[in-house]
Amino acid sequence: MSENEKRRIKIFDTTLRDGEQSPGCSMHINEKLDVAEALEALGVDVIEAGFPAASEGEFKAVKEIAAVVKRATVAALCRCRKEDIDKGWAAVKDAAHPRIHIFLATSPIHLEYKLRIDEDTAIEMIRSHTEYARTLAEDVEFSFEDASRTPREFLAKAARTALEAGASTLNFPDTVGYATPEEMGAMISYIRGNVPGIDRADISVHCHNDLGMATANSLAAAEAGATQIECTVNGIGERAGNAALEEVVMAVRTRGDVFGAETGIDTRLIYRVSQLVSGIVGIKLPPNKAVVGKNAFVHESGIHQHGVLANKATYEIMSPADIGVPENTLFLGKHSGKHAFNELLEEMGYSLTPEQLDAYFPRYKEIADRKKEVTRGDIDALLSGVYRRKVKRIYSLKDYEVTAYKNSASARISLDADGKVHTDRMTGDGPVDAGFKAINSLTGQNFKLVDYQVHSVSEGKDALGEATVKLASPEDGKVMTGKGISTDVLEASLIAYVNATNKLLQEE
Ligand code: MN
């Protein structure tokens, strides 16, 4: 490798598997397809689309994702069982680049208490299932679950076994987020030194953030020679989540001097993909979130502001433009016409069909009439669904009237279903409670509210309100997220509730 030739670190995104299976992050199938397309545009090398043996719905989603993704590899996660591998292969085999991803725990605690098998049995399972998977797929990844708590000699033996059986990617997860960066680096170095022929395979890591070290651990492994990092957008995932894609990618890019490596990610799309995923799963990012948080590029103290004005590099190691943060300048008012609206959208990178323009312009005017100034943030919020697949609207909010006094309220709600308007009135502890009860009554459902949040999209007292509602189905506990946007937070809340209801009804 010459000095200026950078090695490539592959980005394996598991937002749709590890992320999606974490609490409250379920996505509708159309949302999964939107995320998969966004990940492909972002330039990830591998998209882990799901765990097909988990359910019929999961199988169907992985199969549909495999059909839309053209450039990236699409991986299906499978337990070390023949029937899982068959199901996984059936789901991804029509992908342009399919991968079977098998996992088996190798740590003593998992072998003894979870799997109740001894080391020899584990080795035999790794060998036979990798060989079986290779009769179906060219591209097989094997993960040694809880690798960071597995004795090194045994881990190397497991790795040799999978490699000899034909796996082309070997993944060493820090499943429980326990390792330190030094330990992760040492583990990868040990594997490289003790698994003959390992250089013909990709060495991967999958780090969890229980102690806040997922990104550092992933990067330490990469420095020690790992060639693939598994991560998720915004770091969503089991418990404290996974290594965050945006952190890993921007660290590799910003500290090219340290890592001597590059990824295939188009970093200018990072912000938009982050917003897409955050919006779909209904999880707001903390303002101080690395790279994509609202304050990540805000300089508040006078000394810092002075420095940045003199030379940005005094306090800025990355520029907002590097990750595609839109400038939130004020720009349009209620007198702006359709032409000005469209010109601005094009400048912001949107390109709407005439039909879309006709659909969104009146909604823009409505906001402009209620607000003095419309910001780029408002436009992004308004258009957040423009390129997304529509979730079928079984119900839509037609009208509402709410009266409230202290801790009691009454709501009259009208919903449109197939062109017919249905109205009901309910009382509750407050206006939102009464409204939500009336919607449940109208749809005949007893969906449970598991989370409800209201945020302002932009600044000022006339800011747009964005409501997020998470509803659970009492039958299977499935949770879906609905969003609503309006200058009136009550209206936004009711729209969000109806949207979550529509998604849950289609999951059944
Ligand atoms: Mn995981």
Short mmCIF file of C-alpha atoms and ligand atoms in Angstrom, two decimals:
data_model
loop_
_atom_site.label_atom_id
_atom_site.label_comp_id
_atom_site.label_asym_id
_atom_site.label_seq_id
_atom_site.Cartn_x
_atom_site.Cartn_y
_atom_site.Cartn_z
CA MET A 1 0.00 0.00 0.00
CA SER A 2 1.49 3.31 -1.04
CA GLU A 3 1.43 6.19 1.38
CA ASN A 4 -1.42 8.09 -0.19
CA GLU A 5 -3.49 5.01 -1.00
CA LYS A 6 -6.10 4.75 1.72
CA ARG A 7 -7.54 1.43 2.70
CA ARG A 8 -11.29 1.06 2.53
CA ILE A 9 -13.33 0.39 5.65
CA LYS A 10 -16.64 -1.19 4.72
CA ILE A 11 -19.74 0.17 6.42
CA PHE A 12 -22.26 -2.53 7.34
CA ASP A 13 -25.48 -0.84 8.38
CA THR A 14 -27.82 -2.71 10.72
CA THR A 15 -30.38 0.05 11.34
CA LEU A 16 -33.05 -2.21 9.85
CA ARG A 17 -32.13 -5.21 12.02
CA ASP A 18 -30.42 -4.35 15.32
CA GLY A 19 -31.94 -0.85 15.23
CA GLU A 20 -35.41 -1.90 14.23
CA GLN A 21 -35.64 -4.66 16.84
CA SER A 22 -34.84 -2.28 19.71
CA PRO A 23 -37.63 -0.93 21.94
CA GLY A 24 -40.08 1.38 20.19
CA CYS A 25 -38.18 1.38 16.87
CA SER A 26 -40.48 -0.83 14.79
CA MET A 27 -41.00 0.40 11.26
CA HIS A 28 -43.78 -0.10 8.78
CA ILE A 29 -42.62 -2.04 5.72
CA ASN A 30 -42.84 1.09 3.53
CA GLU A 31 -40.63 2.94 6.01
CA LYS A 32 -38.08 0.11 5.90
CA LEU A 33 -37.97 0.43 2.12
CA ASP A 34 -37.47 4.20 2.41
CA VAL A 35 -34.61 3.67 4.84
CA ALA A 36 -33.03 0.99 2.64
CA GLU A 37 -33.09 3.32 -0.36
CA ALA A 38 -31.63 6.15 1.71
CA LEU A 39 -28.84 3.86 2.96
CA GLU A 40 -28.05 2.80 -0.57
CA ALA A 41 -27.84 6.45 -1.68
CA LEU A 42 -25.67 7.17 1.37
CA GLY A 43 -23.21 4.59 0.07
CA VAL A 44 -23.19 1.88 2.75
CA ASP A 45 -21.52 -1.35 1.64
CA VAL A 46 -23.92 -3.75 3.34
CA ILE A 47 -27.51 -3.34 4.47
CA GLU A 48 -28.63 -5.85 7.07
CA ALA A 49 -32.29 -5.95 6.17
CA GLY A 50 -33.63 -8.05 9.03
CA PHE A 51 -33.99 -11.46 10.63
CA PRO A 52 -36.27 -13.36 8.22
CA ALA A 53 -36.95 -16.33 10.53
CA ALA A 54 -38.40 -14.00 13.18
CA SER A 55 -41.84 -13.65 11.55
CA GLU A 56 -43.67 -13.67 8.23
CA GLY A 57 -43.79 -9.87 8.27
CA GLU A 58 -40.03 -9.70 8.76
CA PHE A 59 -39.46 -12.22 5.96
CA LYS A 60 -41.63 -10.21 3.57
CA ALA A 61 -39.87 -6.95 4.46
CA VAL A 62 -36.40 -8.45 3.86
CA LYS A 63 -37.55 -9.87 0.53
CA GLU A 64 -38.89 -6.48 -0.59
CA ILE A 65 -35.75 -4.69 0.52
CA ALA A 66 -33.66 -7.24 -1.40
CA ALA A 67 -35.66 -6.34 -4.50
CA VAL A 68 -35.14 -2.55 -4.32
CA VAL A 69 -31.46 -2.41 -3.31
CA LYS A 70 -29.21 -2.56 -6.35
CA ARG A 71 -25.66 -1.63 -5.41
CA ALA A 72 -25.22 -2.57 -1.75
CA THR A 73 -25.06 -6.11 -0.40
CA VAL A 74 -28.24 -7.17 1.39
CA ALA A 75 -27.71 -9.40 4.42
CA ALA A 76 -30.20 -11.61 6.25
CA LEU A 77 -29.44 -12.54 9.85
CA CYS A 78 -29.87 -16.22 10.75
CA ARG A 79 -29.35 -18.24 13.89
CA CYS A 80 -27.06 -21.24 13.50
CA ARG A 81 -29.95 -23.44 12.36
CA LYS A 82 -30.68 -24.95 8.97
CA GLU A 83 -34.27 -23.68 8.90
CA ASP A 84 -33.13 -20.11 9.68
CA ILE A 85 -30.55 -20.26 6.90
CA ASP A 86 -33.15 -21.58 4.44
CA LYS A 87 -35.54 -18.80 5.40
CA GLY A 88 -32.80 -16.18 5.26
CA TRP A 89 -31.66 -17.32 1.84
CA ALA A 90 -35.22 -17.42 0.50
CA ALA A 91 -35.58 -13.77 1.58
CA VAL A 92 -32.36 -12.40 0.03
CA LYS A 93 -31.53 -14.73 -2.83
CA ASP A 94 -32.98 -12.38 -5.47
CA ALA A 95 -30.90 -9.43 -4.26
CA ALA A 96 -28.20 -8.12 -6.62
CA HIS A 97 -25.65 -9.01 -3.91
CA PRO A 98 -27.11 -11.35 -1.28
CA ARG A 99 -25.38 -12.31 1.96
CA ILE A 100 -26.25 -14.92 4.59
CA HIS A 101 -25.19 -13.76 8.04
CA ILE A 102 -25.09 -16.54 10.64
CA PHE A 103 -24.37 -16.07 14.32
CA LEU A 104 -23.50 -18.32 17.22
CA ALA A 105 -22.35 -17.27 20.68
CA THR A 106 -18.88 -18.44 21.66
CA SER A 107 -18.38 -17.06 25.19
CA PRO A 108 -18.42 -19.51 28.13
CA ILE A 109 -21.45 -17.85 29.75
CA HIS A 110 -23.51 -18.04 26.54
CA LEU A 111 -22.42 -21.60 25.75
CA GLU A 112 -23.24 -22.84 29.23
CA TYR A 113 -26.42 -20.97 30.12
CA LYS A 114 -28.04 -19.93 26.84
CA LEU A 115 -27.08 -22.60 24.35
CA ARG A 116 -26.23 -25.41 26.81
CA ILE A 117 -23.56 -26.82 24.50
CA ASP A 118 -19.83 -27.44 24.88
CA GLU A 119 -17.04 -25.91 22.81
CA ASP A 120 -16.68 -28.92 20.49
CA THR A 121 -20.37 -28.82 19.66
CA ALA A 122 -20.11 -25.09 18.95
CA ILE A 123 -17.18 -25.68 16.56
CA GLU A 124 -19.11 -28.41 14.78
CA MET A 125 -22.18 -26.17 14.46
CA ILE A 126 -20.05 -23.35 13.03
CA ARG A 127 -18.46 -25.71 10.49
CA SER A 128 -21.60 -27.48 9.34
CA HIS A 129 -23.82 -24.39 9.09
CA THR A 130 -21.21 -22.29 7.30
CA GLU A 131 -20.69 -25.13 4.83
CA TYR A 132 -24.44 -25.46 4.38
CA ALA A 133 -24.89 -21.71 3.84
CA ARG A 134 -22.09 -21.80 1.26
CA THR A 135 -24.04 -24.36 -0.78
CA LEU A 136 -26.64 -21.58 -1.19
CA ALA A 137 -24.73 -18.29 -1.11
CA GLU A 138 -21.35 -17.09 -2.32
CA ASP A 139 -21.22 -14.47 0.41
CA VAL A 140 -21.46 -15.77 3.98
CA GLU A 141 -20.67 -13.84 7.15
CA PHE A 142 -20.18 -15.58 10.46
CA SER A 143 -20.57 -13.74 13.78
CA PHE A 144 -19.13 -15.03 17.02
CA GLU A 145 -21.63 -13.53 19.42
CA ASP A 146 -20.07 -12.15 22.63
CA ALA A 147 -16.63 -12.50 21.02
CA SER A 148 -15.15 -9.91 23.38
CA ARG A 149 -15.88 -12.22 26.34
CA THR A 150 -14.66 -15.37 24.58
CA PRO A 151 -11.23 -16.83 25.49
CA ARG A 152 -8.90 -15.87 22.64
CA GLU A 153 -7.62 -19.36 21.78
CA PHE A 154 -11.16 -20.64 21.39
CA LEU A 155 -12.23 -17.54 19.45
CA ALA A 156 -9.35 -18.08 17.01
CA LYS A 157 -10.32 -21.74 16.64
CA ALA A 158 -13.92 -20.72 15.89
CA ALA A 159 -12.68 -18.16 13.36
CA ARG A 160 -10.39 -20.71 11.65
CA THR A 161 -13.34 -23.09 11.43
CA ALA A 162 -15.68 -20.54 9.80
CA LEU A 163 -12.95 -19.37 7.42
CA GLU A 164 -12.09 -22.93 6.32
CA ALA A 165 -15.80 -23.67 5.86
CA GLY A 166 -16.07 -20.76 3.41
CA ALA A 167 -17.14 -17.66 5.33
CA SER A 168 -15.82 -14.51 3.66
CA THR A 169 -16.55 -12.12 6.54
CA LEU A 170 -15.79 -12.90 10.18
CA ASN A 171 -17.51 -10.66 12.71
CA PHE A 172 -16.32 -10.16 16.29
CA PRO A 173 -19.05 -8.41 18.25
CA ASP A 174 -18.80 -6.71 21.59
CA THR A 175 -22.37 -7.84 22.09
CA VAL A 176 -22.81 -6.50 25.61
CA GLY A 177 -20.80 -3.28 25.26
CA TYR A 178 -18.21 -4.41 27.79
CA ALA A 179 -14.87 -4.13 25.99
CA THR A 180 -12.47 -1.20 26.07
CA PRO A 181 -10.81 0.17 22.91
CA GLU A 182 -7.48 -1.42 23.89
CA GLU A 183 -9.14 -4.81 24.33
CA MET A 184 -10.95 -4.57 20.99
CA GLY A 185 -7.71 -3.68 19.22
CA ALA A 186 -5.85 -6.50 20.96
CA MET A 187 -8.58 -9.00 20.06
CA ILE A 188 -8.39 -8.10 16.36
CA SER A 189 -4.57 -8.22 16.41
CA TYR A 190 -4.67 -11.65 18.06
CA ILE A 191 -7.12 -12.97 15.46
CA ARG A 192 -4.97 -11.62 12.61
CA GLY A 193 -1.93 -13.30 14.10
CA ASN A 194 -3.57 -16.64 14.83
CA VAL A 195 -5.96 -17.36 11.97
CA PRO A 196 -3.95 -18.34 8.88
CA GLY A 197 -5.42 -16.92 5.68
CA ILE A 198 -7.60 -14.38 7.51
CA ASP A 199 -6.45 -11.65 5.13
CA ARG A 200 -8.59 -13.13 2.37
CA ALA A 201 -11.67 -12.42 4.52
CA ASP A 202 -13.16 -9.23 5.88
CA ILE A 203 -12.66 -8.78 9.61
CA SER A 204 -15.69 -7.09 11.11
CA VAL A 205 -16.73 -5.68 14.47
CA HIS A 206 -20.15 -4.95 15.94
CA CYS A 207 -19.97 -2.79 19.03
CA HIS A 208 -22.64 -1.81 21.53
CA ASN A 209 -22.72 1.41 23.47
CA ASP A 210 -23.54 0.28 27.02
CA LEU A 211 -20.52 2.14 28.39
CA GLY A 212 -20.47 4.81 25.69
CA MET A 213 -17.50 3.19 23.95
CA ALA A 214 -19.10 1.73 20.81
CA THR A 215 -17.57 4.23 18.38
CA ALA A 216 -14.16 4.21 20.09
CA ASN A 217 -14.18 0.40 20.16
CA SER A 218 -15.08 0.17 16.47
CA LEU A 219 -12.29 2.58 15.53
CA ALA A 220 -9.72 0.81 17.72
CA ALA A 221 -10.61 -2.43 15.93
CA ALA A 222 -10.23 -0.70 12.56
CA GLU A 223 -6.80 0.59 13.55
CA ALA A 224 -5.85 -2.98 14.45
CA GLY A 225 -6.91 -4.16 10.99
CA ALA A 226 -10.70 -4.65 10.98
CA THR A 227 -12.05 -3.96 7.48
CA GLN A 228 -15.78 -3.78 8.24
CA ILE A 229 -17.64 -1.82 10.92
CA GLU A 230 -21.22 -2.63 11.80
CA CYS A 231 -23.24 0.37 12.88
CA THR A 232 -26.63 2.08 12.79
CA VAL A 233 -27.92 5.52 11.87
CA ASN A 234 -28.12 7.67 15.02
CA GLY A 235 -26.71 4.70 16.97
CA ILE A 236 -30.13 3.12 17.53
CA GLY A 237 -30.14 -0.52 18.60
CA GLU A 238 -30.54 -2.94 21.49
CA ARG A 239 -30.26 -1.30 24.94
CA ALA A 240 -27.89 1.69 24.71
CA GLY A 241 -27.61 1.10 20.98
CA ASN A 242 -24.89 0.36 18.44
CA ALA A 243 -21.93 2.31 17.18
CA ALA A 244 -23.38 5.33 15.34
CA LEU A 245 -22.72 5.33 11.60
CA GLU A 246 -22.31 9.10 11.47
CA GLU A 247 -19.72 9.08 14.26
CA VAL A 248 -17.66 6.25 12.78
CA VAL A 249 -17.75 7.73 9.28
CA MET A 250 -16.94 11.30 10.31
CA ALA A 251 -14.14 10.14 12.63
CA VAL A 252 -12.53 8.17 9.79
CA ARG A 253 -12.90 11.15 7.49
CA THR A 254 -11.90 13.92 9.91
CA ARG A 255 -8.95 11.95 11.31
CA GLY A 256 -7.69 10.50 8.07
CA ASP A 257 -4.22 11.28 9.40
CA VAL A 258 -4.73 8.70 12.17
CA PHE A 259 -6.71 6.01 10.40
CA GLY A 260 -5.24 6.19 6.91
CA ALA A 261 -8.56 4.87 5.70
CA GLU A 262 -11.75 5.91 3.98
CA THR A 263 -15.35 4.76 3.70
CA GLY A 264 -17.64 4.79 0.68
CA ILE A 265 -20.12 7.10 2.39
CA ASP A 266 -21.34 10.31 0.73
CA THR A 267 -21.15 12.30 3.95
CA ARG A 268 -23.29 15.12 2.53
CA LEU A 269 -26.31 12.83 2.92
CA ILE A 270 -25.63 11.96 6.57
CA TYR A 271 -27.83 14.68 8.03
CA ARG A 272 -30.80 13.89 5.83
CA VAL A 273 -30.61 10.14 6.54
CA SER A 274 -30.26 10.87 10.26
CA GLN A 275 -33.40 13.02 10.14
CA LEU A 276 -35.26 10.37 8.14
CA VAL A 277 -34.52 7.61 10.66
CA SER A 278 -35.16 9.86 13.66
CA GLY A 279 -38.52 10.86 12.19
CA ILE A 280 -39.58 7.31 11.35
CA VAL A 281 -38.77 5.76 14.71
CA GLY A 282 -39.95 8.87 16.58
CA ILE A 283 -36.75 9.30 18.56
CA LYS A 284 -35.52 12.86 18.84
CA LEU A 285 -31.77 13.27 18.97
CA PRO A 286 -30.27 14.91 22.03
CA PRO A 287 -29.08 18.40 21.01
CA ASN A 288 -25.50 17.49 21.98
CA LYS A 289 -25.47 14.26 19.92
CA ALA A 290 -22.12 13.96 18.15
CA VAL A 291 -22.17 14.97 14.46
CA VAL A 292 -25.95 15.19 13.93
CA GLY A 293 -27.24 16.88 17.11
CA LYS A 294 -28.90 20.28 16.80
CA ASN A 295 -26.05 21.96 18.67
CA ALA A 296 -23.20 20.02 17.04
CA PHE A 297 -22.19 23.12 15.08
CA VAL A 298 -23.46 25.88 17.36
CA HIS A 299 -20.90 28.13 19.01
CA GLU A 300 -22.41 29.82 22.01
CA SER A 301 -19.69 31.28 24.20
CA GLY A 302 -18.34 34.70 23.23
CA ILE A 303 -14.75 33.50 23.08
CA HIS A 304 -15.69 30.64 20.75
CA GLN A 305 -17.82 32.90 18.54
CA HIS A 306 -15.02 35.36 18.26
CA GLY A 307 -12.61 32.60 17.25
CA VAL A 308 -14.97 31.11 14.66
CA LEU A 309 -15.61 34.53 13.11
CA ALA A 310 -11.86 35.08 12.77
CA ASN A 311 -11.21 31.58 11.43
CA LYS A 312 -13.69 28.68 11.50
CA ALA A 313 -10.93 26.15 12.13
CA THR A 314 -10.37 27.61 15.61
CA TYR A 315 -13.33 25.64 16.96
CA GLU A 316 -14.75 23.72 13.99
CA ILE A 317 -13.22 20.37 13.02
CA MET A 318 -15.96 19.60 10.48
CA SER A 319 -18.22 21.92 8.58
CA PRO A 320 -22.03 21.63 8.65
CA ALA A 321 -21.91 21.38 4.85
CA ASP A 322 -19.78 18.20 5.12
CA ILE A 323 -22.78 16.32 6.50
CA GLY A 324 -25.42 18.30 4.62
CA VAL A 325 -26.91 20.43 7.41
CA PRO A 326 -29.23 22.96 5.74
CA GLU A 327 -28.68 26.60 6.58
CA ASN A 328 -31.68 27.70 8.56
CA THR A 329 -32.03 31.17 7.13
CA LEU A 330 -35.38 32.92 6.98
CA PHE A 331 -36.64 33.33 3.52
CA LEU A 332 -40.28 33.11 2.49
CA GLY A 333 -43.40 34.89 3.64
CA LYS A 334 -47.09 34.51 2.98
CA HIS A 335 -46.91 36.60 -0.16
CA SER A 336 -44.42 34.30 -1.86
CA GLY A 337 -45.95 32.55 -4.82
CA LYS A 338 -45.70 29.05 -6.18
CA HIS A 339 -42.77 30.01 -8.39
CA ALA A 340 -40.68 31.36 -5.51
CA PHE A 341 -41.65 28.33 -3.43
CA ASN A 342 -40.51 25.96 -6.17
CA GLU A 343 -37.25 27.83 -6.77
CA LEU A 344 -36.40 27.60 -3.13
CA LEU A 345 -37.20 23.89 -3.04
CA GLU A 346 -34.83 23.31 -5.95
CA GLU A 347 -32.14 25.28 -4.20
CA MET A 348 -32.66 23.06 -1.16
CA GLY A 349 -32.20 19.94 -3.29
CA TYR A 350 -35.86 18.91 -3.64
CA SER A 351 -37.28 18.29 -7.05
CA LEU A 352 -41.03 17.96 -6.99
CA THR A 353 -43.31 16.73 -9.72
CA PRO A 354 -46.02 19.24 -10.76
CA GLU A 355 -48.54 17.06 -8.87
CA GLN A 356 -46.43 17.12 -5.72
CA LEU A 357 -46.00 20.86 -6.07
CA ASP A 358 -49.77 21.26 -6.37
CA ALA A 359 -50.24 19.12 -3.27
CA TYR A 360 -47.63 20.82 -1.10
CA PHE A 361 -48.08 24.46 -2.12
CA PRO A 362 -51.46 24.90 -0.37
CA ARG A 363 -50.00 23.30 2.77
CA TYR A 364 -47.09 25.71 2.57
CA LYS A 365 -49.53 28.64 2.19
CA GLU A 366 -51.47 27.43 5.19
CA ILE A 367 -48.30 27.49 7.29
CA ALA A 368 -47.23 30.84 5.82
CA ASP A 369 -50.62 32.31 6.73
CA ARG A 370 -50.26 31.20 10.32
CA LYS A 371 -46.57 32.09 10.69
CA LYS A 372 -44.80 35.31 9.88
CA GLU A 373 -41.77 33.66 8.34
CA VAL A 374 -41.26 30.19 6.97
CA THR A 375 -37.80 28.74 7.53
CA ARG A 376 -35.87 26.00 5.79
CA GLY A 377 -36.50 23.88 8.86
CA ASP A 378 -40.25 24.34 8.33
CA ILE A 379 -39.91 23.34 4.68
CA ASP A 380 -37.92 20.23 5.57
CA ALA A 381 -40.59 19.30 8.10
CA LEU A 382 -43.38 19.93 5.62
CA LEU A 383 -41.66 17.85 2.94
CA SER A 384 -40.33 15.15 5.26
CA GLY A 385 -42.62 12.65 3.58
CA VAL A 386 -42.27 13.80 -0.01
CA TYR A 387 -40.00 11.08 -1.30
CA ARG A 388 -41.35 8.48 1.02
CA ARG A 389 -43.69 5.67 0.26
CA LYS A 390 -47.13 6.46 1.51
CA VAL A 391 -48.66 4.37 4.22
CA LYS A 392 -52.24 3.74 3.17
CA ARG A 393 -54.61 6.12 4.92
CA ILE A 394 -57.48 4.10 6.27
CA TYR A 395 -58.59 7.05 8.38
CA SER A 396 -57.81 10.74 8.12
CA LEU A 397 -58.65 13.60 10.45
CA LYS A 398 -61.55 15.59 9.00
CA ASP A 399 -62.50 17.94 11.81
CA TYR A 400 -62.20 18.40 15.55
CA GLU A 401 -63.58 20.54 18.30
CA VAL A 402 -62.26 20.45 21.82
CA THR A 403 -63.29 22.19 24.99
CA ALA A 404 -61.19 21.98 28.11
CA TYR A 405 -61.34 23.26 31.65
CA LYS A 406 -58.66 22.34 34.20
CA ASN A 407 -58.51 18.54 34.38
CA SER A 408 -61.46 17.71 32.22
CA ALA A 409 -62.07 18.04 28.53
CA SER A 410 -64.45 16.98 25.82
CA ALA A 411 -63.47 16.29 22.22
CA ARG A 412 -65.64 15.87 19.16
CA ILE A 413 -63.63 14.20 16.41
CA SER A 414 -64.59 13.54 12.80
CA LEU A 415 -62.61 11.00 10.81
CA ASP A 416 -62.85 10.33 7.11
CA ALA A 417 -62.82 6.68 6.10
CA ASP A 418 -63.30 5.87 2.41
CA GLY A 419 -65.06 9.16 1.78
CA LYS A 420 -67.48 8.67 4.66
CA VAL A 421 -67.26 10.92 7.69
CA HIS A 422 -67.74 9.43 11.16
CA THR A 423 -68.03 11.56 14.28
CA ASP A 424 -67.81 10.76 17.98
CA ARG A 425 -67.42 12.65 21.21
CA MET A 426 -65.49 11.54 24.29
CA THR A 427 -64.40 13.12 27.56
CA GLY A 428 -60.97 12.80 29.14
CA ASP A 429 -58.49 14.21 31.62
CA GLY A 430 -57.37 16.81 29.11
CA PRO A 431 -57.90 17.80 25.47
CA VAL A 432 -55.32 15.35 24.10
CA ASP A 433 -56.64 12.46 26.17
CA ALA A 434 -60.23 13.18 25.13
CA GLY A 435 -59.22 13.46 21.46
CA PHE A 436 -57.25 10.20 21.51
CA LYS A 437 -60.14 8.39 23.20
CA ALA A 438 -62.56 9.64 20.55
CA ILE A 439 -60.26 8.36 17.78
CA ASN A 440 -60.05 4.91 19.41
CA SER A 441 -63.81 4.89 19.74
CA LEU A 442 -64.25 5.78 16.06
CA THR A 443 -61.82 3.11 14.85
CA GLY A 444 -63.10 0.49 17.30
CA GLN A 445 -59.57 -0.14 18.57
CA ASN A 446 -58.10 -0.09 22.03
CA PHE A 447 -54.56 0.77 21.01
CA LYS A 448 -52.44 1.84 23.97
CA LEU A 449 -50.49 5.07 23.97
CA VAL A 450 -46.88 4.18 24.89
CA ASP A 451 -45.20 7.47 24.06
CA TYR A 452 -46.31 10.97 23.15
CA GLN A 453 -44.07 13.93 22.44
CA VAL A 454 -44.48 17.40 21.05
CA HIS A 455 -41.57 19.43 19.74
CA SER A 456 -41.23 22.66 17.88
CA VAL A 457 -39.73 22.31 14.42
CA SER A 458 -38.27 25.80 14.30
CA GLU A 459 -37.78 28.76 16.62
CA GLY A 460 -40.23 31.40 17.75
CA LYS A 461 -43.67 31.42 19.31
CA ASP A 462 -45.33 30.70 15.98
CA ALA A 463 -43.13 27.67 15.31
CA LEU A 464 -44.57 24.56 13.71
CA GLY A 465 -45.38 21.86 16.24
CA GLU A 466 -44.46 18.29 15.48
CA ALA A 467 -46.24 15.58 17.46
CA THR A 468 -45.02 12.01 17.73
CA VAL A 469 -47.33 9.27 18.96
CA LYS A 470 -46.30 5.68 19.65
CA LEU A 471 -49.18 3.23 19.84
CA ALA A 472 -49.10 -0.42 20.86
CA SER A 473 -51.46 -3.12 19.73
CA PRO A 474 -52.82 -4.93 22.82
CA GLU A 475 -52.79 -8.28 20.98
CA ASP A 476 -49.13 -8.65 19.97
CA GLY A 477 -47.51 -5.61 21.59
CA LYS A 478 -46.41 -4.31 18.18
CA VAL A 479 -45.60 -0.59 18.37
CA MET A 480 -45.97 1.90 15.51
CA THR A 481 -45.00 5.56 15.37
CA GLY A 482 -47.17 8.30 13.87
CA LYS A 483 -46.26 11.92 13.26
CA GLY A 484 -48.27 15.06 12.71
CA ILE A 485 -47.21 18.62 11.87
CA SER A 486 -49.24 21.76 12.40
CA THR A 487 -48.98 25.23 13.89
CA ASP A 488 -51.58 23.91 16.37
CA VAL A 489 -50.09 21.22 18.63
CA LEU A 490 -53.47 19.67 19.37
CA GLU A 491 -54.14 19.22 15.66
CA ALA A 492 -50.61 17.83 15.18
CA SER A 493 -51.26 15.37 18.03
CA LEU A 494 -54.56 14.15 16.58
CA ILE A 495 -53.00 13.69 13.12
CA ALA A 496 -50.11 11.76 14.67
CA TYR A 497 -52.53 9.49 16.54
CA VAL A 498 -54.52 8.78 13.38
CA ASN A 499 -51.30 8.05 11.44
CA ALA A 500 -50.05 5.59 14.07
CA THR A 501 -53.48 3.93 14.02
CA ASN A 502 -53.33 3.55 10.22
CA LYS A 503 -49.95 1.83 10.48
CA LEU A 504 -50.99 -0.56 13.21
CA LEU A 505 -54.15 -1.53 11.31
CA GLN A 506 -52.00 -2.54 8.33
CA GLU A 507 -49.68 -4.61 10.47
CA GLU A 508 -52.46 -7.00 11.44
MN MN B 1 -26.22 -6.17 18.28
#
